[in-house]
Short mmCIF file of C-alpha atoms in Angstrom, two decimals:
data_model
loop_
_atom_site.label_atom_id
_atom_site.label_comp_id
_atom_site.label_asym_id
_atom_site.label_seq_id
_atom_site.Cartn_x
_atom_site.Cartn_y
_atom_site.Cartn_z
CA UNK A 3 9.35 4.14 -27.89
CA UNK A 4 9.48 0.37 -27.78
CA UNK A 5 6.75 -1.60 -26.04
CA UNK A 6 9.12 -4.45 -25.30
CA UNK A 7 9.85 -5.07 -21.60
CA UNK A 8 13.15 -4.16 -20.07
CA UNK A 9 15.91 -6.33 -18.72
CA UNK A 10 15.14 -8.12 -15.42
CA UNK A 11 16.82 -6.58 -12.39
CA UNK A 12 17.40 -7.56 -8.78
CA UNK A 13 19.57 -10.29 -7.27
CA UNK A 14 18.72 -13.94 -7.81
CA UNK A 15 17.51 -15.75 -4.69
CA UNK A 16 18.03 -19.47 -4.17
CA UNK A 17 15.22 -21.70 -2.97
CA UNK A 18 17.05 -22.14 0.33
CA UNK A 19 17.37 -18.37 0.77
CA UNK A 20 13.72 -17.94 -0.12
CA UNK A 21 12.61 -20.52 2.44
CA UNK A 22 14.68 -18.67 5.05
CA UNK A 23 12.79 -15.46 4.16
CA UNK A 24 9.53 -17.40 4.42
CA UNK A 25 10.43 -18.58 7.93
CA UNK A 26 11.45 -15.05 8.96
CA UNK A 27 8.09 -13.46 8.05
CA UNK A 28 5.78 -16.42 8.78
CA UNK A 29 2.88 -15.53 11.09
CA UNK A 30 1.28 -18.98 11.36
CA UNK A 31 -0.43 -19.42 14.72
CA UNK A 32 -0.36 -15.71 15.52
CA UNK A 33 -4.15 -15.42 15.57
CA UNK A 34 -6.78 -17.62 17.19
CA UNK A 35 -8.38 -20.29 15.01
CA UNK A 36 -11.59 -18.28 14.67
CA UNK A 37 -9.62 -15.34 13.23
CA UNK A 38 -6.91 -17.22 11.33
CA UNK A 39 -8.74 -16.98 8.00
CA UNK A 40 -8.48 -13.18 8.18
CA UNK A 41 -4.73 -13.33 8.80
CA UNK A 42 -2.98 -9.98 8.95
CA UNK A 43 -6.30 -8.19 8.61
CA UNK A 44 -6.74 -8.87 12.35
CA UNK A 45 -4.24 -6.04 12.86
CA UNK A 46 -6.90 -3.49 11.86
CA UNK A 47 -9.00 -2.53 14.86
CA UNK A 48 -12.04 -0.29 15.20
CA UNK A 49 -9.72 2.38 16.57
CA UNK A 50 -7.53 1.99 13.51
CA UNK A 51 -10.54 2.53 11.26
CA UNK A 52 -11.48 5.64 13.23
CA UNK A 53 -7.96 7.05 12.83
CA UNK A 54 -8.03 6.28 9.12
CA UNK A 55 -11.37 8.08 8.78
CA UNK A 56 -9.82 11.17 10.34
CA UNK A 57 -7.58 11.46 7.27
CA UNK A 58 -10.54 12.57 5.17
CA UNK A 59 -10.20 16.32 4.65
CA UNK A 60 -11.65 17.49 1.34
CA UNK A 61 -13.82 14.47 0.52
CA UNK A 62 -12.16 13.59 -2.80
CA UNK A 63 -13.03 10.00 -3.74
CA UNK A 64 -10.64 8.22 -6.11
CA UNK A 65 -11.60 4.80 -7.53
CA UNK A 66 -8.74 2.45 -8.43
CA UNK A 67 -10.41 -0.28 -10.51
CA UNK A 68 -9.62 -0.83 -14.18
CA UNK A 69 -12.49 -0.84 -16.68
CA UNK A 70 -14.18 -4.23 -17.22
CA UNK A 71 -11.88 -5.57 -19.95
CA UNK A 72 -13.53 -7.80 -22.56
CA UNK A 73 -10.82 -7.31 -25.20
CA UNK A 74 -8.18 -10.05 -25.50
CA UNK A 75 -4.55 -8.96 -25.56
CA UNK A 76 -1.07 -9.84 -24.32
CA UNK A 77 -2.06 -8.71 -20.82
CA UNK A 78 -5.60 -10.11 -20.94
CA UNK A 79 -5.41 -13.79 -21.83
CA UNK A 80 -8.80 -14.54 -20.24
CA UNK A 81 -11.04 -11.56 -21.10
CA UNK A 82 -13.97 -10.71 -18.88
CA UNK A 83 -17.42 -11.51 -20.25
CA UNK A 84 -20.34 -9.15 -20.71
CA UNK A 85 -23.42 -9.41 -22.88
CA UNK A 86 -26.96 -8.07 -22.84
CA UNK A 87 -29.45 -10.63 -21.57
CA UNK A 88 -32.60 -8.49 -21.82
CA UNK A 89 -33.20 -5.63 -24.26
CA UNK A 90 -36.62 -4.65 -22.99
CA UNK A 91 -38.52 -6.55 -25.69
CA UNK A 92 -41.40 -7.63 -23.48
CA UNK A 93 -44.47 -5.59 -24.49
CA UNK A 94 -46.39 -5.83 -21.23
CA UNK A 95 -46.55 -5.22 -18.38
CA UNK A 96 -44.52 -2.06 -17.94
CA UNK A 97 -41.76 -1.26 -17.31
CA UNK A 98 -39.40 -2.65 -19.94
CA UNK A 99 -36.13 -3.86 -18.43
CA UNK A 100 -32.57 -3.93 -19.69
CA UNK A 101 -30.22 -6.52 -18.19
CA UNK A 102 -26.72 -7.72 -18.80
CA UNK A 103 -24.63 -10.71 -17.78
CA UNK A 104 -21.05 -10.47 -16.55
CA UNK A 105 -18.55 -13.20 -15.78
CA UNK A 106 -14.82 -13.23 -15.15
CA UNK A 107 -11.81 -15.43 -14.41
CA UNK A 108 -10.28 -12.57 -12.48
CA UNK A 109 -6.99 -14.00 -11.14
CA UNK A 110 -4.90 -12.67 -14.03
CA UNK A 111 -3.18 -9.52 -15.21
CA UNK A 112 -6.16 -7.37 -16.20
CA UNK A 113 -8.96 -7.31 -13.62
CA UNK A 114 -8.51 -5.27 -10.45
CA UNK A 115 -9.02 -7.85 -7.72
CA UNK A 116 -8.40 -8.92 -4.14
CA UNK A 117 -6.54 -12.14 -3.34
CA UNK A 118 -7.83 -13.90 -0.22
CA UNK A 119 -5.71 -16.28 1.84
CA UNK A 120 -7.08 -19.35 0.08
CA UNK A 121 -5.56 -18.17 -3.19
CA UNK A 122 -1.99 -19.32 -2.53
CA UNK A 123 -0.60 -22.64 -1.31
CA UNK A 124 3.12 -23.26 -0.82
CA UNK A 125 4.56 -26.73 -0.47
CA UNK A 126 0.99 -28.00 -0.28
CA UNK A 127 -0.03 -25.79 2.68
CA UNK A 128 -2.25 -22.75 3.08
CA UNK A 129 -1.53 -19.97 5.55
CA UNK A 130 -1.47 -21.51 9.00
CA UNK A 131 -0.29 -24.90 7.76
CA UNK A 132 -3.52 -26.59 6.72
CA UNK A 133 -3.33 -28.99 3.78
CA UNK A 134 -4.51 -27.20 0.65
CA UNK A 135 -6.03 -30.34 -0.90
CA UNK A 136 -8.20 -30.82 2.18
CA UNK A 137 -9.28 -27.19 2.51
CA UNK A 138 -9.81 -26.14 -1.11
CA UNK A 139 -11.90 -28.21 -3.48
CA UNK A 140 -14.46 -28.04 -6.27
CA UNK A 141 -16.90 -26.30 -3.93
CA UNK A 142 -14.40 -23.61 -3.01
CA UNK A 143 -12.33 -22.89 0.09
CA UNK A 144 -13.20 -23.93 3.63
CA UNK A 145 -10.42 -21.74 5.05
CA UNK A 146 -9.22 -18.28 4.15
CA UNK A 147 -12.04 -17.45 1.73
CA UNK A 148 -12.86 -13.89 0.74
CA UNK A 149 -16.06 -13.93 2.77
CA UNK A 150 -13.94 -14.27 5.91
CA UNK A 151 -12.29 -10.93 5.15
CA UNK A 152 -15.42 -8.85 4.68
CA UNK A 153 -15.05 -5.13 3.92
CA UNK A 154 -11.54 -3.74 4.36
CA UNK A 155 -11.23 -0.22 5.75
CA UNK A 156 -7.91 1.19 6.92
CA UNK A 157 -5.23 3.81 6.34
CA UNK A 158 -3.82 3.61 2.84
CA UNK A 159 -0.33 4.75 1.87
CA UNK A 160 0.69 5.33 -1.75
CA UNK A 161 4.37 4.84 -2.55
CA UNK A 162 4.72 6.48 -5.95
CA UNK A 163 8.08 5.15 -7.13
CA UNK A 164 8.14 6.84 -10.57
CA UNK A 165 7.37 10.22 -8.99
CA UNK A 166 10.22 9.76 -6.51
CA UNK A 167 12.63 8.78 -9.27
CA UNK A 168 11.48 11.50 -11.67
CA UNK A 169 10.23 9.09 -14.34
CA UNK A 170 6.85 8.33 -15.90
CA UNK A 171 7.05 4.65 -14.96
CA UNK A 172 9.40 1.90 -13.87
CA UNK A 173 10.41 -0.29 -16.78
CA UNK A 174 9.10 -3.88 -16.82
CA UNK A 175 11.48 -6.17 -14.97
CA UNK A 176 12.57 -3.48 -12.51
CA UNK A 177 12.83 -4.92 -9.01
CA UNK A 178 11.78 -2.66 -6.13
CA UNK A 179 13.88 -3.28 -3.04
CA UNK A 180 13.76 -2.28 0.59
CA UNK A 181 15.98 0.78 -0.05
CA UNK A 182 13.53 1.96 -2.73
CA UNK A 183 10.64 1.78 -0.26
CA UNK A 184 12.59 3.69 2.39
CA UNK A 185 13.57 6.36 -0.15
CA UNK A 186 9.94 6.72 -1.22
CA UNK A 187 8.78 7.19 2.37
CA UNK A 188 11.37 9.91 2.91
CA UNK A 189 10.69 11.69 -0.37
CA UNK A 190 6.90 11.59 -0.02
CA UNK A 191 6.82 12.48 3.67
CA UNK A 192 4.88 9.42 4.74
CA UNK A 193 5.57 6.66 7.25
CA UNK A 194 4.15 3.14 6.96
CA UNK A 195 2.59 1.86 10.19
CA UNK A 196 0.85 -1.16 11.66
CA UNK A 197 -2.44 -2.05 10.02
CA UNK A 198 -1.74 0.07 6.95
CA UNK A 199 -2.48 -0.84 3.35
CA UNK A 200 0.57 -0.11 1.21
CA UNK A 201 -0.07 0.60 -2.48
CA UNK A 202 2.96 0.55 -4.74
CA UNK A 203 2.73 2.50 -8.00
CA UNK A 204 5.15 1.43 -10.73
CA UNK A 205 3.30 3.26 -13.50
CA UNK A 206 2.22 0.15 -15.40
CA UNK A 207 -0.99 1.58 -16.82
CA UNK A 208 0.54 4.89 -17.83
CA UNK A 209 3.15 2.93 -19.77
CA UNK A 210 0.40 0.80 -21.30
CA UNK A 211 -1.54 3.86 -22.43
CA UNK A 212 1.50 5.61 -23.89
CA UNK A 213 3.52 2.68 -25.27
CA UNK A 214 1.04 -0.16 -25.69
CA UNK A 215 0.23 -3.47 -24.00
CA UNK A 216 2.76 -6.19 -23.29
CA UNK A 217 2.74 -9.46 -21.36
CA UNK A 218 3.22 -8.48 -17.69
CA UNK A 219 3.49 -12.16 -16.81
CA UNK A 220 6.81 -12.18 -18.64
CA UNK A 221 8.10 -8.85 -17.33
CA UNK A 222 6.66 -6.34 -14.90
CA UNK A 223 8.08 -3.99 -12.31
CA UNK A 224 7.29 -5.04 -8.75
CA UNK A 225 8.62 -5.98 -5.36
CA UNK A 226 11.74 -8.06 -4.92
CA UNK A 227 11.37 -10.66 -2.17
CA UNK A 228 13.99 -8.92 -0.03
CA UNK A 229 11.63 -5.94 0.30
CA UNK A 230 9.01 -8.03 2.10
CA UNK A 231 10.65 -8.47 5.56
CA UNK A 232 10.74 -4.69 6.26
CA UNK A 233 7.03 -4.49 5.39
CA UNK A 234 6.35 -7.47 7.66
CA UNK A 235 8.26 -5.76 10.47
CA UNK A 236 5.98 -2.72 10.15
CA UNK A 237 2.91 -4.95 10.57
CA UNK A 238 1.07 -3.92 7.43
CA UNK A 239 -2.32 -5.53 6.78
CA UNK A 240 -2.75 -5.22 3.00
CA UNK A 241 -0.47 -4.81 -0.02
CA UNK A 242 -1.43 -3.66 -3.50
CA UNK A 243 0.05 -2.50 -6.77
CA UNK A 244 -0.72 -1.52 -10.35
CA UNK A 245 1.16 -4.68 -11.25
CA UNK A 246 0.50 -7.89 -9.37
CA UNK A 247 3.02 -6.99 -6.62
CA UNK A 248 5.69 -9.46 -7.83
CA UNK A 249 8.58 -8.36 -10.01
CA UNK A 250 8.66 -10.50 -13.12
CA UNK A 251 10.57 -12.54 -14.11
CA UNK A 252 10.74 -14.03 -10.64
CA UNK A 253 14.14 -13.85 -8.93
CA UNK A 254 13.45 -17.20 -7.22
CA UNK A 255 13.98 -20.28 -9.33
CA UNK A 256 11.02 -22.66 -9.10
CA UNK A 257 8.67 -20.08 -7.51
CA UNK A 258 6.78 -18.00 -10.07
CA UNK A 259 5.10 -15.60 -7.59
CA UNK A 260 7.35 -15.41 -4.52
CA UNK A 261 5.89 -12.16 -3.11
CA UNK A 262 2.45 -13.77 -3.26
CA UNK A 263 3.85 -16.69 -1.27
CA UNK A 264 5.48 -14.49 1.38
CA UNK A 265 2.54 -12.11 1.72
CA UNK A 266 -0.49 -14.40 1.48
CA UNK A 267 0.87 -17.74 2.64
CA UNK A 268 3.52 -16.78 5.18
CA UNK A 269 2.17 -13.48 6.54
CA UNK A 270 -1.55 -14.12 5.99
CA UNK A 271 -1.90 -10.81 4.18
CA UNK A 272 -4.38 -10.28 1.31
CA UNK A 273 -3.18 -8.62 -1.88
CA UNK A 274 -4.68 -6.16 -4.35
CA UNK A 275 -3.56 -6.75 -7.95
CA UNK A 276 -3.91 -4.71 -11.15
CA UNK A 277 -5.02 -1.43 -9.61
CA UNK A 278 -5.06 1.69 -11.76
CA UNK A 279 -3.18 4.13 -9.54
CA UNK A 280 -2.77 6.99 -12.04
CA UNK A 281 -5.66 9.12 -10.75
CA UNK A 282 -4.62 8.49 -7.15
CA UNK A 283 -1.04 9.55 -7.89
CA UNK A 284 -2.35 12.80 -9.36
CA UNK A 285 -4.71 13.40 -6.45
CA UNK A 286 -2.02 12.71 -3.82
CA UNK A 287 0.48 14.97 -5.57
CA UNK A 288 -2.12 17.73 -5.76
CA UNK A 289 -3.06 17.36 -2.09
CA UNK A 290 0.58 17.14 -1.00
CA UNK A 291 -0.06 13.99 1.02
CA UNK A 292 0.14 10.27 0.34
CA UNK A 293 -1.96 8.81 3.16
CA UNK A 294 -5.73 8.46 2.94
CA UNK A 295 -8.75 6.44 3.98
CA UNK A 296 -8.91 3.22 1.96
CA UNK A 297 -12.14 1.25 1.48
CA UNK A 298 -12.23 -2.16 -0.24
CA UNK A 299 -15.53 -4.07 -0.36
CA UNK A 300 -15.14 -7.51 -1.97
CA UNK A 301 -18.15 -9.46 -3.15
CA UNK A 302 -19.55 -11.78 -0.46
CA UNK A 303 -18.56 -15.08 -2.07
CA UNK A 304 -18.51 -17.96 0.44
CA UNK A 305 -15.62 -20.21 -0.50
CA UNK A 306 -14.18 -17.64 -2.91
CA UNK A 307 -10.43 -17.30 -3.34
CA UNK A 308 -10.81 -13.58 -3.95
CA UNK A 309 -13.03 -11.06 -5.66
CA UNK A 310 -13.07 -8.34 -8.30
CA UNK A 311 -13.06 -5.02 -6.43
CA UNK A 312 -13.22 -1.26 -6.87
CA UNK A 313 -11.00 0.08 -4.08
CA UNK A 314 -11.67 3.68 -3.06
CA UNK A 315 -9.17 6.19 -1.71
CA UNK A 316 -10.84 9.05 0.14
CA UNK A 317 -8.72 12.14 0.74
#
């Protein structure tokens, strides 16, 4: 099997058409100023968390983070750092200690991470319309930082596209449209609702394990921009994927990550990128259900544009 990406799919979208989509899903001003930095996460109420917790039946906990990746490759241009900083060499007093250092430039194609609202500006504006140059500087973000989100707990829904289509994975470049999402709901017996976190499996990491790494920035299966308005109409609060949510190459000329723009900037919705959804797909298939309690606890980084995370699905 070749490790080269497939041919891009999905209709091209002009900048004018894209801006019309942006206007259609834009939620600027929907929430009070004190809550604006949390954006669509305001949809998740305490009652919603309680309902999500009621989905726990057998107590199976499935982590969705990739291993800390320190090896450079076509899909890891900025490898994470890790080295031992203390090997227990101090003779006294007891005990000896062992310590390590980690560091990461996580907004890429390898690290499982959460994008906060400060991560994406479009036409010089953050979600809500504030000027990006005034709100994000060398000290970090003064609006829409990851600390404003806090822990994320809600109902998660896995849309396993390869399982629905009877394939191991979707080929890089495959665009997932609104009809694909509707077909997945019907086939998997699940319905997306307000406040949900929708996780889209395209099988990226199964393909990587079986075929080898490639550059997902050049080609990766993911959502086409025309699939975003139906998700916005359902009122979802979080979107994630084993890619970075966008189909690549982008169908919108001049916009390299249009789904990021629509989700984060227009809708005020955080994103989860680079999740490993293989174990979750197996667990959901075994349990015969694709809805679960989802827990995401980002690091408390004031001013941070996001955070590495280990999301947990609890069935």
